[in-house]
Backbone as JSON, one array per atom type, in Angstrom:
{
  "sequence": "MSKTNTVSKAGYAKLEEERDYLVTIRRSEVAQKLKEARSFGDLSENAEYDEAKNEQAMLEARINEIDFLLSNAVVVDDDDISTHEVGVGSVIKLKDLETGDVETLTIVGSTESDPDNGKISDESPIGKAAIKKKAGDVIEVSAPVGIIKFEILEIGK",
  "N": [[-22.41, 19.01, 6.3], [-20.12, 16.71, 7.0], [-19.46, 13.66, 5.21], [-19.09, 10.38, 6.58], [-16.54, 7.98, 6.64], [-16.53, 4.52, 6.59], [-14.35, 2.27, 7.27], [-12.19, -0.86, 7.65], [-9.54, -2.03, 9.82], [-7.49, -2.72, 8.38], [-8.12, -1.7, 5.86], [-8.13, 1.06, 6.59], [-5.16, 1.3, 7.3], [-4.24, 0.6, 4.97], [-4.95, 2.79, 3.46], [-3.21, 4.78, 4.65], [-0.81, 3.86, 3.81], [-0.67, 4.18, 1.09], [-0.73, 7.04, 1.05], [1.3, 7.68, 2.22], [3.65, 6.83, 0.52], [2.47, 8.28, -1.62], [3.26, 10.85, -0.93], [6.09, 10.67, -0.05], [7.5, 9.31, -1.84], [6.49, 9.63, -4.68], [5.66, 12.33, -5.14], [8.33, 13.43, -5.12], [9.14, 12.1, -7.36], [7.88, 13.42, -9.25], [8.36, 16.0, -9.01], [11.16, 15.91, -9.81], [10.58, 15.41, -12.6], [9.37, 17.57, -13.46], [11.4, 19.35, -12.92], [13.37, 18.43, -14.91], [11.67, 18.82, -17.22], [11.57, 21.52, -17.23], [13.97, 22.39, -17.83], [14.18, 21.8, -20.94], [13.61, 24.28, -21.91], [11.57, 26.97, -23.11], [8.67, 27.29, -21.75], [6.24, 27.55, -22.62], [5.54, 26.18, -24.86], [6.14, 23.49, -24.33], [5.51, 20.34, -23.98], [6.25, 18.32, -22.4], [6.59, 19.59, -19.83], [4.04, 20.37, -19.29], [2.61, 18.05, -19.26], [3.9, 16.81, -16.88], [2.86, 18.87, -15.18], [0.4, 18.42, -15.18], [0.57, 15.95, -14.11], [1.46, 16.31, -11.72], [-0.76, 17.92, -10.46], [-2.92, 16.01, -10.24], [-1.67, 14.17, -8.62], [-1.29, 15.71, -6.37], [-4.23, 16.02, -5.94], [-5.17, 13.48, -5.54], [-3.76, 13.29, -2.86], [-4.68, 15.11, -1.24], [-7.64, 13.96, -1.3], [-7.42, 11.18, -0.23], [-6.5, 12.5, 2.48], [-8.8, 13.58, 3.28], [-10.42, 11.23, 3.37], [-9.21, 9.84, 5.33], [-9.19, 11.61, 7.54], [-12.1, 11.49, 7.89], [-12.72, 8.88, 8.87], [-14.14, 6.08, 10.15], [-12.98, 3.89, 11.92], [-13.88, 0.61, 11.79], [-13.2, -1.83, 14.56], [-12.19, -5.17, 14.86], [-13.29, -6.46, 16.96], [-15.64, -5.06, 17.26], [-17.32, -6.19, 15.31], [-20.23, -7.65, 14.81], [-22.03, -11.1, 15.18], [-24.38, -11.61, 14.77], [-25.97, -9.47, 13.65], [-25.73, -8.25, 10.34], [-23.34, -6.01, 9.56], [-20.72, -3.72, 8.67], [-17.94, -5.03, 7.89], [-18.63, -7.48, 8.25], [-18.77, -10.92, 7.46], [-20.6, -12.43, 5.24], [-22.97, -15.23, 4.25], [-24.49, -15.8, 1.63], [-27.61, -16.97, 0.07], [-28.89, -17.41, -3.19], [-32.27, -17.3, -3.77], [-33.89, -18.14, -5.76], [-31.95, -19.43, -7.88], [-30.58, -21.11, -6.06], [-27.73, -20.93, -5.53], [-24.84, -20.28, -3.64], [-23.04, -17.7, -1.81], [-20.43, -16.13, -0.59], [-19.84, -13.19, 0.88], [-17.92, -9.96, 1.91], [-18.89, -7.41, 3.63], [-17.78, -4.11, 3.19], [-16.63, -0.59, 3.79], [-17.03, 1.87, 1.37], [-14.71, 3.03, 0.34], [-13.12, 0.62, 0.36], [-14.31, -1.46, -1.06], [-14.4, -3.89, -3.58], [-15.55, -5.97, -5.84], [-15.01, -8.0, -7.34], [-13.55, -9.73, -5.71], [-14.99, -10.42, -3.79], [-15.62, -8.55, -2.06], [-17.87, -6.17, -0.9], [-19.65, -2.95, -1.12], [-20.9, -1.16, 1.66], [-22.73, 0.32, 0.64], [-23.89, -0.57, -1.59], [-26.25, -2.43, -3.55], [-27.0, -4.75, -2.63], [-25.37, -4.96, -0.19], [-26.64, -2.55, 1.07], [-29.22, -3.57, 1.26], [-28.64, -5.76, 3.38], [-27.36, -4.89, 5.54], [-28.05, -4.69, 9.01], [-29.5, -6.8, 9.08], [-30.29, -10.23, 10.15], [-29.0, -13.54, 10.34], [-31.16, -16.0, 8.57], [-33.01, -14.25, 7.96], [-34.62, -12.97, 4.82], [-33.7, -11.02, 2.09], [-34.45, -8.67, -0.37], [-33.28, -7.64, -3.52], [-32.8, -5.07, -5.65], [-32.13, -5.33, -9.16], [-31.17, -5.17, -12.5], [-32.47, -7.24, -13.81], [-34.58, -7.84, -12.4], [-36.23, -8.16, -9.08], [-34.28, -9.77, -6.95], [-34.2, -12.63, -4.45], [-32.47, -13.28, -1.77], [-31.48, -15.11, 0.78], [-29.86, -14.98, 4.53], [-27.48, -16.83, 5.13], [-25.4, -17.15, 7.2], [-23.6, -15.32, 9.47], [-20.34, -13.88, 9.88], [-17.15, -13.19, 10.94]],
  "CA": [[-22.08, 17.87, 7.31], [-19.15, 15.79, 6.04], [-19.7, 12.28, 5.17], [-18.01, 9.45, 7.5], [-16.03, 6.65, 5.76], [-16.24, 3.36, 7.48], [-13.31, 1.46, 7.05], [-11.87, -1.89, 8.36], [-8.29, -1.68, 10.4], [-6.54, -3.01, 7.17], [-8.48, -0.44, 4.9], [-7.21, 2.4, 6.97], [-3.65, 1.03, 7.02], [-3.75, 0.84, 3.09], [-4.78, 4.34, 2.57], [-2.0, 5.33, 5.15], [0.3, 3.43, 3.18], [-0.69, 4.75, -0.24], [-0.78, 8.44, 1.17], [3.0, 7.95, 2.51], [4.11, 6.43, -0.73], [2.42, 9.25, -2.62], [4.09, 12.05, -0.38], [7.42, 10.5, 0.34], [8.3, 8.8, -3.41], [5.81, 10.2, -6.09], [6.01, 13.82, -4.88], [9.97, 13.87, -5.64], [9.53, 11.95, -8.95], [7.24, 14.17, -10.21], [9.28, 17.39, -8.86], [12.16, 15.59, -10.69], [10.11, 15.3, -14.22], [9.41, 19.16, -13.63], [12.6, 19.99, -12.9], [13.97, 18.2, -16.01], [10.93, 19.57, -18.34], [12.09, 23.2, -17.41], [15.47, 22.67, -18.49], [14.24, 22.02, -22.02], [13.37, 25.6, -22.55], [10.34, 27.81, -23.55], [7.5, 26.45, -21.2], [4.56, 27.84, -23.35], [5.6, 25.26, -26.07], [6.77, 22.46, -23.71], [4.61, 19.3, -23.83], [6.67, 17.67, -21.22], [6.3, 20.47, -18.51], [2.5, 20.49, -19.46], [2.42, 16.89, -18.64], [4.16, 16.87, -15.4], [2.18, 19.96, -14.1], [-0.77, 18.01, -14.96], [0.46, 14.88, -13.22], [1.7, 16.73, -10.18], [-2.03, 18.27, -10.14], [-3.35, 14.93, -10.32], [-1.12, 13.46, -7.43], [-2.21, 16.22, -5.21], [-5.52, 15.85, -5.53], [-5.43, 12.31, -4.57], [-3.4, 13.15, -1.59], [-5.91, 15.54, -0.61], [-8.63, 13.08, -1.16], [-6.72, 10.32, 1.03], [-6.51, 13.21, 3.69], [-10.07, 13.79, 3.74], [-10.89, 10.2, 3.82], [-8.45, 9.5, 6.54], [-9.89, 12.42, 8.46], [-13.58, 11.13, 8.07], [-12.73, 7.54, 8.77], [-14.62, 5.49, 11.14], [-12.51, 2.44, 11.65], [-14.48, -0.57, 12.54], [-12.36, -2.88, 14.7], [-12.73, -6.6, 14.55], [-14.14, -6.62, 18.07], [-16.76, -4.43, 17.07], [-18.23, -6.62, 14.31], [-21.25, -8.53, 15.32], [-21.96, -11.93, 14.41], [-25.77, -11.54, 15.12], [-26.35, -8.76, 12.48], [-24.9, -7.77, 9.41], [-22.71, -4.4, 9.55], [-19.59, -3.14, 7.89], [-16.79, -5.98, 8.44], [-19.45, -8.87, 8.42], [-18.82, -11.98, 6.43], [-22.05, -12.86, 5.1], [-23.03, -16.25, 3.33], [-26.09, -15.46, 1.11], [-28.24, -18.18, -0.85], [-29.84, -16.97, -4.0], [-33.35, -18.21, -3.42], [-34.16, -18.75, -7.16], [-30.83, -20.77, -8.43], [-29.74, -21.99, -5.02], [-26.31, -20.67, -5.62], [-24.54, -19.8, -2.24], [-22.03, -16.77, -2.1], [-19.88, -15.35, 0.59], [-19.31, -11.79, 0.48], [-17.48, -9.12, 2.94], [-19.52, -6.23, 3.68], [-16.91, -3.02, 3.68], [-16.81, 0.5, 3.41], [-17.31, 2.03, -0.02], [-13.33, 3.19, -0.24], [-12.47, -0.57, 0.02], [-15.18, -2.03, -2.14], [-13.63, -5.01, -4.45], [-16.68, -6.89, -5.76], [-14.17, -9.17, -7.86], [-12.78, -10.17, -4.88], [-15.93, -10.48, -2.71], [-15.84, -7.39, -1.02], [-18.94, -5.25, -1.58], [-19.68, -1.66, -0.31], [-22.32, -1.08, 2.46], [-23.83, 0.97, 0.01], [-24.3, -1.42, -2.86], [-27.79, -2.67, -3.54], [-26.75, -6.04, -1.63], [-24.87, -4.16, 1.14], [-27.75, -1.86, 2.07], [-30.25, -4.55, 1.88], [-28.29, -6.9, 4.28], [-27.23, -4.27, 6.71], [-28.67, -4.53, 10.04], [-30.28, -7.87, 9.0], [-29.73, -11.49, 10.85], [-29.07, -15.08, 9.72], [-32.41, -16.53, 8.32], [-33.63, -13.19, 7.19], [-34.5, -12.76, 3.74], [-33.53, -9.63, 1.7], [-34.98, -8.23, -1.65], [-32.41, -6.73, -3.85], [-33.39, -4.73, -7.15], [-31.14, -5.56, -10.11], [-31.7, -5.08, -13.71], [-33.23, -8.55, -14.06], [-35.76, -7.71, -11.41], [-35.99, -8.57, -7.77], [-33.76, -10.97, -6.62], [-34.1, -12.73, -3.12], [-31.17, -14.05, -0.98], [-31.38, -15.65, 2.24], [-28.78, -14.69, 4.71], [-27.22, -18.09, 5.74], [-24.74, -17.13, 8.31], [-22.88, -14.12, 9.61], [-19.45, -13.91, 10.59], [-16.23, -11.81, 10.84]],
  "C": [[-21.33, 17.09, 6.22], [-19.73, 14.36, 6.0], [-18.64, 11.31, 5.86], [-17.83, 8.59, 6.29], [-15.93, 5.72, 6.59], [-15.69, 2.53, 6.82], [-12.93, 0.46, 8.1], [-10.25, -1.26, 8.98], [-7.26, -1.81, 9.09], [-6.87, -1.99, 6.08], [-7.87, 0.74, 5.37], [-5.91, 2.43, 6.9], [-3.14, 1.26, 5.55], [-3.89, 2.11, 2.94], [-3.55, 5.1, 3.41], [-0.84, 5.16, 4.39], [0.27, 4.14, 1.89], [-0.48, 6.13, -0.04], [0.81, 8.69, 1.59], [3.63, 7.57, 1.29], [3.96, 7.45, -1.65], [3.42, 10.86, -2.03], [5.62, 11.77, -0.43], [8.18, 10.02, -1.21], [7.76, 9.62, -4.46], [5.92, 11.55, -6.08], [7.74, 14.13, -5.57], [9.95, 13.3, -6.96], [8.89, 12.8, -9.91], [7.71, 15.7, -10.17], [10.31, 17.14, -9.95], [11.85, 15.89, -12.11], [9.93, 16.68, -14.37], [10.42, 19.91, -13.91], [13.44, 19.76, -14.38], [13.04, 18.75, -17.4], [11.19, 21.05, -18.28], [13.32, 23.41, -18.02], [15.28, 22.4, -20.0], [13.7, 23.39, -22.76], [11.93, 26.17, -22.45], [9.2, 26.78, -22.93], [5.99, 26.5, -21.77], [4.5, 26.57, -24.34], [5.99, 24.01, -25.56], [5.64, 21.71, -22.94], [5.23, 18.4, -22.49], [6.37, 18.35, -19.77], [4.81, 20.49, -18.25], [2.06, 19.14, -18.62], [2.76, 16.75, -17.16], [3.25, 17.8, -14.49], [0.86, 19.09, -14.09], [-0.84, 16.52, -14.17], [0.88, 15.28, -11.6], [0.04, 17.07, -9.67], [-2.75, 17.01, -9.58], [-2.93, 14.07, -8.89], [-1.52, 14.36, -6.32], [-3.55, 16.42, -4.87], [-5.99, 14.64, -5.07], [-4.78, 12.53, -3.24], [-4.34, 13.79, -0.61], [-7.18, 14.57, -0.4], [-8.44, 11.86, 0.0], [-6.86, 11.07, 2.29], [-7.62, 13.28, 4.1], [-10.76, 12.32, 4.04], [-10.24, 9.42, 5.23], [-9.0, 10.4, 7.93], [-11.42, 12.21, 8.84], [-13.95, 9.69, 8.2], [-13.22, 7.18, 10.07], [-14.17, 4.07, 11.03], [-13.34, 1.41, 12.69], [-13.33, -1.75, 13.18], [-13.14, -4.17, 14.98], [-13.47, -6.88, 15.67], [-15.35, -6.07, 17.96], [-18.04, -5.16, 16.28], [-18.93, -7.88, 15.12], [-21.56, -9.79, 14.49], [-23.45, -12.27, 14.58], [-26.44, -10.93, 14.26], [-25.47, -8.25, 11.82], [-24.4, -6.04, 9.48], [-21.46, -4.62, 8.55], [-18.5, -4.07, 8.63], [-17.53, -7.25, 8.54], [-18.86, -9.67, 7.19], [-19.8, -12.66, 6.32], [-22.02, -14.01, 3.87], [-24.46, -16.12, 2.98], [-26.62, -16.88, 0.03], [-29.23, -17.42, -1.89], [-31.02, -17.99, -4.03], [-34.37, -18.88, -4.95], [-33.21, -19.73, -7.85], [-30.31, -21.49, -7.41], [-28.4, -21.7, -4.92], [-26.19, -19.91, -4.02], [-22.92, -18.99, -2.65], [-21.47, -16.17, -0.85], [-19.31, -14.18, 0.06], [-18.84, -11.04, 2.16], [-18.29, -7.78, 2.81], [-18.34, -4.91, 4.26], [-17.4, -1.66, 3.32], [-16.86, 0.78, 2.05], [-15.81, 2.48, -0.4], [-12.72, 1.8, -0.33], [-13.3, -1.51, -0.65], [-14.32, -2.73, -3.19], [-14.54, -6.0, -4.9], [-16.28, -8.1, -6.59], [-13.54, -9.95, -7.17], [-13.68, -10.72, -3.19], [-16.24, -9.6, -1.58], [-16.5, -6.02, -1.55], [-19.32, -4.11, -0.56], [-20.89, -1.93, 0.66], [-23.41, -0.24, 1.65], [-24.21, 0.53, -1.47], [-25.55, -1.89, -2.52], [-27.63, -3.78, -2.52], [-26.6, -5.58, -0.38], [-25.82, -3.64, 1.89], [-28.75, -2.76, 2.24], [-29.81, -5.48, 3.04], [-27.97, -6.01, 5.83], [-28.44, -4.27, 7.88], [-29.67, -6.1, 10.1], [-29.93, -9.28, 9.97], [-29.9, -12.58, 9.67], [-30.68, -15.52, 9.75], [-33.09, -15.5, 7.77], [-33.51, -13.29, 5.51], [-34.5, -11.36, 2.92], [-33.78, -9.53, 0.25], [-33.68, -7.18, -2.4], [-32.7, -6.34, -5.45], [-32.22, -4.74, -8.01], [-31.86, -5.53, -11.53], [-32.48, -6.34, -14.37], [-34.18, -8.49, -13.35], [-35.33, -7.73, -9.98], [-35.25, -9.82, -7.73], [-33.62, -11.16, -5.01], [-32.91, -13.55, -2.73], [-31.77, -14.06, 0.41], [-29.94, -15.63, 3.07], [-28.58, -16.18, 5.59], [-26.43, -17.94, 7.16], [-24.05, -15.49, 8.15], [-21.75, -14.24, 10.64], [-18.42, -12.83, 10.73], [-14.92, -12.16, 10.4]]
}
């Protein structure tokens, strides 16, 4: 059974854009590097050729990874995002019940996760705890410092 990949419309478009760039631009750049490296002669002792082959392998691996993510993507439409319970695409306002700190986070699929910019995965500890919860619910999140309790103040999109 293959794993589905929940993404927003923007996340899906970003993956398509990256794939397009890799296929149309990076592939030809790497092919050019290979061509130049081959012209240096003996391939058995040609570091430039080895490096270009390695770069080509990594490029193709990333293209395959993106193809897999896109083919298993479940795109969450903005209209499908509930403001009554937390799901992928929800923007939630959480209050740390110990410190009183309030934080706004967006729940995203794992491929879109960017904690530094307030985007947390639905598979992260906070994301898992918040999924299917409603405003007013208290969630408990296991962290290295112990259990942290948050109250869900708001759910938006």
